[in-house]
Coordinates of C-alpha atoms and ligand atoms in Angstrom, one line a residue:
X1 CA 104.0 81.6 82.0
X2 CA 100.6 83.4 81.7
X3 CA 100.1 85.8 78.8
X4 CA 97.4 88.3 79.5
X5 CA 97.9 91.3 77.2
X6 CA 94.2 92.3 76.7
X7 CA 92.3 95.0 78.5
X8 CA 88.7 94.9 79.8
X9 CA 86.9 97.7 77.9
X10 CA 83.2 98.0 77.3
X11 CA 82.4 94.6 78.7
X12 CA 84.9 92.6 76.6
X13 CA 88.6 91.8 76.4
X14 CA 90.3 93.8 73.7
X15 CA 93.9 93.7 72.4
X16 CA 96.1 96.8 73.2
X17 CA 96.3 99.4 70.5
X18 CA 100.1 98.9 70.4
X19 CA 101.3 96.0 72.6
X20 CA 104.1 96.9 75.0
X21 CA 105.1 93.8 76.9
X22 CA 105.8 93.9 80.6
X23 CA 106.9 90.9 82.6
X24 CA 105.4 90.4 86.0
X25 CA 108.0 88.9 88.3
X26 CA 107.3 86.3 91.0
X27 CA 109.1 87.8 94.0
X28 CA 109.5 84.3 95.6
X29 CA 111.9 83.1 92.9
X30 CA 112.6 86.2 90.7
X31 CA 111.2 84.4 87.7
X32 CA 108.7 86.0 85.3
X33 CA 105.2 84.6 86.0
X34 CA 103.1 86.6 83.5
X35 CA 103.3 88.9 80.6
X36 CA 100.9 91.8 80.4
X37 CA 100.8 94.8 78.1
X38 CA 101.2 98.4 79.3
X39 CA 98.5 100.5 77.8
X40 CA 99.0 103.8 75.9
X41 CA 96.9 106.9 75.2
X42 CA 94.6 105.1 72.7
X43 CA 93.8 102.4 75.2
X44 CA 93.1 104.9 78.0
X45 CA 90.9 106.9 75.6
X46 CA 88.9 103.8 74.6
X47 CA 88.3 102.9 78.2
X48 CA 87.3 106.4 79.2
X49 CA 85.0 106.6 76.2
X50 CA 83.3 103.4 77.2
X51 CA 82.9 104.6 80.8
X52 CA 81.5 107.9 79.5
X53 CA 79.0 106.2 77.2
X54 CA 77.8 103.9 80.0
X55 CA 77.4 106.7 82.6
X56 CA 73.9 108.0 81.8
X57 CA 72.4 104.5 81.9
X58 CA 74.2 103.3 85.0
X59 CA 73.6 106.6 86.9
X60 CA 69.9 106.2 86.1
X61 CA 69.7 102.6 87.2
X62 CA 67.8 102.4 90.4
X63 CA 70.2 102.1 93.4
X64 CA 68.6 98.8 94.5
X65 CA 69.4 97.3 91.1
X66 CA 72.9 98.6 91.2
X67 CA 73.3 97.1 94.6
X68 CA 71.9 93.7 93.3
X69 CA 74.5 93.7 90.5
X70 CA 77.4 94.7 92.7
X71 CA 76.4 92.0 95.3
X72 CA 76.5 89.4 92.5
X73 CA 80.3 90.0 92.3
X74 CA 80.5 88.1 95.6
X75 CA 79.1 84.9 94.0
X76 CA 82.0 85.1 91.5
X77 CA 84.4 85.6 94.4
X78 CA 83.1 82.6 96.3
X79 CA 83.4 80.4 93.2
X80 CA 87.0 81.5 92.4
X81 CA 88.6 82.4 95.7
X82 CA 91.4 79.9 95.4
X83 CA 92.4 81.2 91.9
X84 CA 92.1 84.8 93.1
X85 CA 94.3 84.1 96.2
X86 CA 96.9 82.3 94.1
X87 CA 97.2 85.2 91.7
X88 CA 97.8 87.6 94.6
X89 CA 100.3 85.3 96.2
X90 CA 102.3 84.7 93.1
X91 CA 102.5 88.3 91.9
X92 CA 103.1 90.2 95.1
X93 CA 104.5 87.5 97.4
X94 CA 101.8 87.1 100.1
X95 CA 102.0 83.6 101.5
X96 CA 99.1 81.6 100.2
X97 CA 97.4 81.2 103.6
X98 CA 97.7 84.9 104.2
X99 CA 96.4 85.6 100.7
X100 CA 93.4 83.3 101.3
X101 CA 92.6 84.4 104.8
X102 CA 93.6 88.1 104.8
X103 CA 94.2 89.6 101.4
X104 CA 91.5 88.1 99.2
X105 CA 88.7 88.4 101.8
X106 CA 89.1 92.2 101.7
X107 CA 86.7 92.0 98.7
X108 CA 83.7 90.5 100.5
X109 CA 84.4 92.4 103.7
X110 CA 84.4 95.8 102.1
X111 CA 81.6 94.9 99.6
X112 CA 79.3 93.8 102.4
X113 CA 80.1 96.9 104.5
X114 CA 79.4 99.1 101.5
X115 CA 76.2 97.4 100.7
X116 CA 75.0 98.0 104.3
X117 CA 76.1 101.6 104.2
X118 CA 74.5 102.1 100.8
X119 CA 71.0 101.3 102.2
X120 CA 71.4 104.4 104.4
X121 CA 72.3 106.8 101.6
X122 CA 69.6 109.5 101.3
X123 CA 69.6 110.5 97.6
X124 CA 67.3 113.5 98.2
X125 CA 67.8 115.3 101.5
X126 CA 65.7 118.1 102.8
X127 CA 68.0 121.0 103.8
X128 CA 66.0 121.4 107.1
X129 CA 62.8 122.8 108.5
X130 CA 64.2 126.3 108.2
X131 CA 64.3 126.0 104.4
X132 CA 61.1 124.4 103.1
X133 CA 61.5 123.3 99.4
X134 CA 65.3 123.3 99.6
X135 CA 66.8 119.9 98.7
X136 CA 70.3 118.5 98.6
X137 CA 70.3 116.0 95.8
X138 CA 73.2 113.4 95.8
X139 CA 74.5 112.4 92.3
X140 CA 77.3 110.2 91.1
X141 CA 80.3 112.4 90.2
X142 CA 80.8 110.7 86.8
X143 CA 83.6 108.8 85.2
X144 CA 86.3 108.0 87.8
X145 CA 89.9 106.8 87.4
X146 CA 91.0 104.3 90.0
X147 CA 94.8 103.9 90.5
X148 CA 95.9 101.2 92.9
X149 CA 99.1 99.8 94.5
X150 CA 100.4 96.2 94.8
X151 CA 100.7 95.8 98.6
X152 CA 97.0 95.0 99.4
X153 CA 95.8 94.9 95.9
X154 CA 92.3 93.6 96.3
X155 CA 91.7 95.7 99.4
X156 CA 92.3 98.8 97.3
X157 CA 90.3 97.7 94.4
X158 CA 87.4 96.9 96.7
X159 CA 87.6 100.2 98.4
X160 CA 87.4 102.1 95.1
X161 CA 85.6 100.1 92.5
X162 CA 82.7 98.8 94.7
X163 CA 81.6 102.2 96.1
X164 CA 82.2 103.9 92.7
X165 CA 79.8 101.5 91.0
X166 CA 77.3 101.6 93.8
X167 CA 77.3 105.4 93.7
X168 CA 76.4 105.2 90.0
X169 CA 79.8 106.2 88.7
X170 CA 81.5 104.3 85.8
X171 CA 85.2 103.6 86.2
X172 CA 88.5 102.8 84.6
X173 CA 90.9 100.9 86.9
X174 CA 94.6 101.0 86.4
X175 CA 96.0 98.5 88.9
X176 CA 99.7 98.4 89.8
X177 CA 101.7 96.9 87.0
X178 CA 103.3 94.7 89.7
X179 CA 100.0 93.0 90.6
X180 CA 97.7 93.1 87.6
X181 CA 96.5 89.5 87.7
X182 CA 94.1 89.7 90.6
X183 CA 92.7 92.9 89.1
X184 CA 92.1 91.1 85.8
X185 CA 90.2 88.4 87.7
X186 CA 88.1 91.1 89.4
X187 CA 87.2 92.4 85.9
X188 CA 86.1 88.8 85.1
X189 CA 84.0 88.8 88.3
X190 CA 82.3 92.1 87.2
X191 CA 81.6 90.6 83.7
X192 CA 80.2 87.4 85.0
X193 CA 78.2 89.2 87.7
X194 CA 76.4 91.0 84.9
X195 CA 77.7 94.5 85.5
X196 CA 76.7 96.3 82.3
X197 CA 79.3 97.0 79.6
X198 CA 81.3 100.1 80.2
X199 CA 80.6 100.5 83.9
X200 CA 83.8 98.9 84.9
X201 CA 86.9 99.0 82.7
X202 CA 90.5 98.0 83.2
X203 CA 93.6 99.1 81.4
X204 CA 97.0 97.9 82.6
X205 CA 99.8 100.3 82.5
X206 CA 102.4 102.2 84.5
X207 CA 102.3 105.5 86.3
X208 CA 103.9 107.6 83.6
X209 CA 101.6 106.1 81.0
X210 CA 98.0 105.1 81.8
X211 CA 98.3 106.6 85.3
X212 CA 99.1 110.1 84.1
X213 CA 96.7 109.8 81.1
X214 CA 93.9 109.1 83.5
X215 CA 95.0 111.9 85.8
X216 CA 94.9 114.5 83.0
X217 CA 92.0 113.1 81.0
X218 CA 89.3 115.8 80.4
X219 CA 86.5 113.2 80.6
X220 CA 87.6 111.8 84.0
X221 CA 85.9 113.7 86.8
X222 CA 87.8 112.2 89.7
X223 CA 90.9 110.2 90.5
X224 CA 90.9 107.9 93.5
X225 CA 94.5 107.0 94.2
X226 CA 96.3 104.8 96.7
X227 CA 100.1 104.6 96.6
X228 CA 103.2 106.5 97.5
X229 CA 103.2 110.1 98.6
X230 CA 105.5 110.9 95.7
X231 CA 102.9 109.7 93.1
X232 CA 100.0 111.3 95.1
X233 CA 101.7 114.7 94.7
X234 CA 102.4 114.1 91.0
X235 CA 98.7 113.1 90.4
X236 CA 97.4 116.1 92.3
X237 CA 99.5 118.4 90.1
X238 CA 98.5 116.5 86.9
X239 CA 94.8 116.7 87.8
X240 CA 94.9 120.4 88.6
X241 CA 94.6 121.4 85.0
X242 CA 91.1 119.8 84.7
X243 CA 90.2 120.5 88.4
X244 CA 89.2 116.9 89.1
X245 CA 88.4 115.7 92.5
X246 CA 91.4 113.8 93.8
X247 CA 91.3 111.5 96.8
X248 CA 94.5 110.2 98.1
X249 CA 95.5 107.3 100.4
X250 CA 99.3 107.6 100.8
X251 CA 102.2 106.4 102.9
X252 CA 102.5 106.3 106.7
X253 CA 105.0 106.0 109.6
X254 CA 102.7 104.8 112.3
X255 CA 103.6 105.3 115.9
X256 CA 102.7 102.6 118.4
X257 CA 102.8 103.9 122.0
X258 CA 103.5 101.1 124.4
X259 CA 103.0 102.0 128.1
X260 CA 104.2 100.1 131.2
X261 CA 100.6 99.1 131.9
X262 CA 100.0 97.5 128.5
X263 CA 98.5 94.0 128.3
X264 CA 101.0 91.0 128.5
X265 CA 101.1 90.2 124.8
X266 CA 101.4 93.8 123.6
X267 CA 105.0 93.6 122.5
X268 CA 104.4 90.4 120.6
X269 CA 101.3 91.8 119.0
X270 CA 103.2 94.9 118.0
X271 CA 106.1 93.0 116.4
X272 CA 103.8 90.6 114.5
X273 CA 101.5 93.4 113.4
X274 CA 104.6 95.2 112.0
X275 CA 105.9 92.2 110.2
X276 CA 102.6 91.2 108.7
X277 CA 102.5 91.4 104.9
X278 CA 106.3 91.6 105.2
X279 CA 106.0 95.1 106.5
X280 CA 104.3 96.3 103.3
X281 CA 101.3 98.1 104.8
X282 CA 100.9 101.8 104.8
X283 CA 99.4 101.6 108.3
X284 CA 102.2 99.4 109.7
X285 CA 103.1 100.3 113.3
X286 CA 106.7 100.9 112.2
X287 CA 107.8 103.1 115.2
X288 CA 107.4 101.4 118.5
X289 CA 107.6 104.0 121.3
X290 CA 108.2 102.2 124.6
X291 CA 108.0 103.7 128.1
X292 CA 111.4 103.7 129.7
X293 CA 110.5 101.5 132.7
X294 CA 109.8 98.5 130.5
X295 CA 112.1 99.4 127.7
X296 CA 114.9 96.7 128.1
X297 CA 112.4 94.0 128.7
X298 CA 110.3 95.1 125.7
X299 CA 113.4 95.2 123.4
X300 CA 114.5 91.7 124.4
X301 CA 111.0 90.4 123.8
X302 CA 110.6 92.2 120.5
X303 CA 113.9 90.6 119.3
X304 CA 112.8 87.2 120.4
X305 CA 109.5 87.5 118.5
X306 CA 111.2 88.8 115.3
X307 CA 113.8 86.0 115.4
X308 CA 110.9 83.5 115.7
X309 CA 109.2 84.7 112.5
X310 CA 109.8 82.3 109.6
X311 CA 110.4 83.7 106.1
X312 CA 109.5 81.6 103.1
X313 CA 108.1 81.3 99.6
X314 CA 104.6 82.6 99.0
X315 CA 103.3 79.3 97.5
X316 CA 104.1 77.4 100.7
X317 CA 101.4 77.0 103.3
X318 CA 101.9 78.2 106.8
X319 CA 102.2 81.4 108.9
X320 CA 105.6 82.6 107.5
X321 CA 106.1 86.0 105.9
X322 CA 106.9 86.1 102.2
X323 CA 109.4 88.1 100.1
X324 CA 108.9 91.8 99.4
X325 CA 107.4 92.7 96.1
X326 CA 110.4 93.4 93.9
X327 CA 114.1 94.1 93.6
X328 CA 113.7 97.9 93.9
X329 CA 111.9 97.5 97.2
X330 CA 114.4 95.0 98.4
X331 CA 117.3 97.3 97.6
X332 CA 115.5 100.2 99.2
X333 CA 114.9 98.3 102.4
X334 CA 118.5 97.1 102.5
X335 CA 119.6 100.8 102.1
X336 CA 117.4 101.7 105.1
X337 CA 118.8 98.9 107.3
X338 CA 122.3 100.1 106.5
X339 CA 121.3 103.7 107.3
X340 CA 120.0 102.5 110.7
X341 CA 123.4 100.9 111.4
X342 CA 125.3 103.9 110.1
X343 CA 123.3 106.4 112.1
X344 CA 123.9 104.5 115.4
X345 CA 120.7 102.6 116.0
X346 CA 121.2 99.3 117.8
X347 CA 120.4 96.3 115.6
X348 CA 118.8 93.6 117.8
X349 CA 117.2 91.3 115.3
X350 CA 117.6 90.6 111.5
X351 CA 119.9 92.9 109.6
X352 CA 121.3 93.3 106.1
X353 CA 121.3 90.6 103.4
X354 CA 119.1 87.6 102.5
X355 CA 117.9 85.4 105.4
X356 CA 119.9 82.2 105.9
X357 CA 119.2 79.5 103.4
X358 CA 118.1 81.8 100.5
X359 CA 120.2 82.8 97.5
X360 CA 117.3 84.1 95.4
X361 CA 113.9 85.7 95.9
X362 CA 113.4 89.2 97.5
X363 CA 113.5 88.0 101.1
X364 CA 114.3 90.3 104.0
X365 CA 115.1 89.3 107.6
X366 CA 112.5 90.6 110.0
X367 CA 114.6 93.4 111.5
X368 CA 114.5 95.4 114.7
X369 CA 116.4 98.4 115.7
X370 CA 116.5 99.6 119.3
X371 CA 117.7 103.0 120.7
X372 CA 116.3 104.8 117.7
X373 CA 116.2 108.5 118.3
X374 CA 113.7 111.0 116.8
X375 CA 115.1 112.4 113.6
X376 CA 117.1 109.3 112.5
X377 CA 116.2 108.3 108.9
X378 CA 114.6 105.0 110.0
X379 CA 112.4 107.0 112.4
X380 CA 111.3 109.5 109.8
X381 CA 110.9 107.7 106.5
X382 CA 108.5 105.0 105.4
X383 CA 110.6 101.9 104.8
X384 CA 107.8 99.7 103.5
X385 CA 109.5 96.5 104.6
X386 CA 109.8 94.3 107.8
X387 CA 111.9 96.8 109.8
X388 CA 110.8 98.1 113.2
X389 CA 112.3 101.1 114.9
X390 CA 112.1 101.1 118.8
X391 CA 112.2 104.5 120.5
X392 CA 112.2 105.0 124.3
X393 CA 110.2 107.7 126.0
X394 CA 109.8 108.9 129.6
X395 CA 106.4 110.7 129.7
X396 CA 103.1 110.5 127.8
X397 CA 103.7 114.1 126.6
X398 CA 107.0 113.1 125.1
X399 CA 105.5 110.1 123.4
X400 CA 102.7 112.2 121.9
X401 CA 105.3 114.8 120.7
X402 CA 107.4 112.0 119.0
X403 CA 104.4 110.3 117.5
X404 CA 103.0 113.5 116.0
X405 CA 106.4 114.8 114.7
X406 CA 106.1 113.3 111.3
X407 CA 104.9 114.4 107.9
X408 CA 102.6 111.4 107.9
X409 CA 99.3 110.8 109.8
X410 CA 97.7 107.5 108.9
X411 CA 97.3 105.0 111.8
X412 CA 98.7 105.4 115.3
X413 CA 98.4 102.7 118.0
X414 CA 98.1 102.7 121.8
X415 CA 98.9 99.9 124.2
X416 CA 97.8 100.7 127.7
X417 CA 95.3 99.2 130.1
X418 CA 94.2 102.6 131.3
X419 CA 91.0 103.5 129.3
X420 CA 91.2 107.2 130.3
X421 CA 94.7 107.4 128.7
X422 CA 93.4 105.4 125.7
X423 CA 90.6 108.0 125.0
X424 CA 93.0 110.9 125.7
X425 CA 95.4 109.6 123.1
X426 CA 92.6 108.8 120.7
X427 CA 92.2 112.6 120.6
X428 CA 95.8 113.7 121.0
X429 CA 97.4 111.7 118.2
X430 CA 97.4 113.4 114.8
X431 CA 96.3 110.7 112.5
X432 CA 93.3 109.6 110.5
X433 CA 93.0 106.4 112.6
X434 CA 93.9 105.4 116.1
X435 CA 93.7 101.8 117.2
X436 CA 93.8 101.0 121.0
X437 CA 95.0 97.7 122.4
X438 CA 94.9 95.8 119.1
X439 CA 91.3 96.6 118.3
X440 CA 91.0 97.0 114.6
X441 CA 88.5 99.2 112.7
X442 CA 85.0 97.9 112.9
X443 CA 82.6 97.0 110.1
X444 CA 81.5 100.2 108.3
X445 CA 84.4 102.3 109.5
X446 CA 86.7 104.2 107.0
X447 CA 90.4 104.0 106.2
X448 CA 92.2 107.3 105.7
X449 CA 94.8 109.7 107.0
X450 CA 95.8 113.3 107.5
X451 CA 98.8 115.4 106.4
X452 CA 101.0 113.6 103.8
X453 CA 99.2 110.3 104.3
X454 CA 96.4 111.8 102.2
X455 CA 92.9 112.8 103.2
X456 CA 90.7 110.2 101.6
X457 CA 88.1 108.4 103.7
X458 CA 87.6 105.0 102.1
X459 CA 85.0 102.6 103.5
X460 CA 81.5 102.8 104.9
X461 CA 79.2 105.7 104.2
X462 CA 82.2 108.1 103.9
X463 CA 83.7 105.9 101.1
X464 CA 80.5 106.0 99.2
X465 CA 80.1 109.8 99.5
X466 CA 83.5 110.3 98.0
X467 CA 82.0 109.3 94.7
X468 CA 78.9 111.5 95.1
X469 CA 78.4 115.1 94.3
X470 CA 75.9 117.2 96.3
X471 CA 73.6 119.4 94.3
X472 CA 71.5 122.1 95.9
X473 CA 67.9 122.3 94.4
X474 CA 65.5 124.9 95.7
X475 CA 61.9 124.8 94.9
X476 CA 61.9 121.0 95.2
X477 CA 58.5 119.3 95.7
X478 CA 59.0 116.7 98.3
X479 CA 55.4 115.5 98.0
X480 CA 56.2 113.8 94.7
X481 CA 57.7 110.3 94.7
X482 CA 61.4 110.5 93.7
X483 CA 62.9 108.6 90.9
X484 CA 66.1 108.0 92.9
X485 CA 64.2 106.1 95.7
Ligands
NAD1 P1 103.4 103.9 93.7 O1 102.9 105.2 94.1 O2 104.7 103.7 93.0 O3 102.3 103.2 92.8 C1 100.9 103.1 93.1 C2 100.1 103.2 91.8 O4 100.3 104.4 91.2 C3 100.6 102.2 90.8 O5 99.4 101.7 90.1 C4 101.5 103.0 89.9 O6 101.6 102.5 88.5 C5 100.8 104.3 89.9 N1 101.6 105.5 89.7 C6 102.9 105.7 90.0 N2 103.3 107.0 89.6 C7 102.2 107.6 89.1 C8 101.9 108.8 88.5 N3 102.9 109.8 88.4 N4 100.7 109.1 88.0 C9 99.7 108.2 88.1 N5 99.9 107.0 88.6 C10 101.1 106.7 89.1 O7 103.3 103.0 95.0 P2 103.5 101.5 95.2 O8 105.0 101.3 95.3 O9 102.7 100.7 94.3 O10 102.8 101.3 96.7 C11 103.5 101.5 97.8 C12 103.1 102.8 98.4 O11 101.7 102.9 98.6 C13 103.6 103.0 99.8 O12 104.2 104.3 100.0 C14 102.4 102.9 100.7 O13 102.5 103.5 101.9 C15 101.3 103.4 99.9 N6 100.1 102.8 100.2 C16 99.1 103.6 100.9 C17 97.9 103.1 101.3 C18 96.9 103.9 102.0 O14 95.8 103.5 102.0 N7 97.2 105.0 102.6 C19 97.6 101.8 101.0 C20 98.6 101.0 100.3 C21 99.8 101.5 99.9

């Protein structure tokens, strides 16, 4: 078992002020796979102090040099990909091939996209011809606290730490206590890439401890958070006292509108997309709304696809889905499956209990409910597991109404071969993102929601600007060469 109690503060690994052991559990076999320490106020203070001390130097480092240092993280990634993917796989249960091909590569993908967008940032912007001598100067916001979840752990770290550092901010990352190992490797990447001491710091801890210490810290200017809507609300309240900027990426209950004219593989795509990462994606298309004329056929196909999805341990190669992250999630998902049955939805695949052949590990049967009606618990609440709710509809208007009738608004999906309808729904669906016919977001786009899915815009130029502050300077002499260029 790995023992990794130290925190990365001011460019070096330091022992916790008062060690508080926390066992990281491998969800494939329920065995402890690592011991970390949960930080306390003294650790948080030390990390914030290091970030604060490093801020003036890093903010004054020319953007091109910051970009060069951040890009060097990718060399570390290339050299240590296997180890990185194995850490993700072991601690949160992503099958190794999925960890290698989908989870870990989020780091180079986002980093490359940020580096491209970064070239477009105008640090000093003339207000316009109507206001000669008026400038908008873009500056790093300062010390930022980054709080991330376990489900796509590297994705979230990349979407926060990379733009923060490029923008000239210094940061303290508190990764999920469920998945700290990949984050500690990321800290090593930063170190070995030559990111100056204090620019990136990491303190492990839980939400009540380091999470809330960062959210309330007077020297932290901003919290960038991804996780549950519950924690997002707690952080917003905690951060109110110091009036920090808070950006939130929260839960979702994505609607996937499948029309009779959808492409042939639309049902299969929809089920596989739902079950990917064992359903633990905030943008999972967890409500499949199906046009009545193809409903029975679609339900039968969906059940067939779900039944064909293999479940297995994360360390095994292959295209199976792994366990869910922990016992709490497993029990919560089981509770939702039972609720679906109790409230009268029709179980057509999967169901309660461990899949056949398993007596340990947090495995869940890929589960599908048909005849789900709006308002049922499994239609309203985020399950965060491999459970799909299928809801019939008769008209496009009804489908839009059902899709939008949710407190969430992250990603909605459309399956239809009619491009006019696709565009129309692209506008009508209340969500931060709409994906039509399986087309995922392109390079340089952002990830983010509306309503209780949070309103962050992470990725591309929007994701960089989240970490910048705009300052109005009037009387600016644009004829002088600017230091920020
Ligand atoms: P969580 O909210 O329990 O934990 C997320 C992180 O927040 C962890 O690091 C945790 O320690 C910390 N935390 C918890 N309570 C806190 C508090 N009061 N103050 C400060 N920090 C706190 O969520 P989770 O169980 O790790 O992740 C699953 C949730 O995250 C799901 O609801 C999912 O939809 C959401 N999620 C959203 C996105 C998105 O981009 N919108 C992406 C991934 C996950």
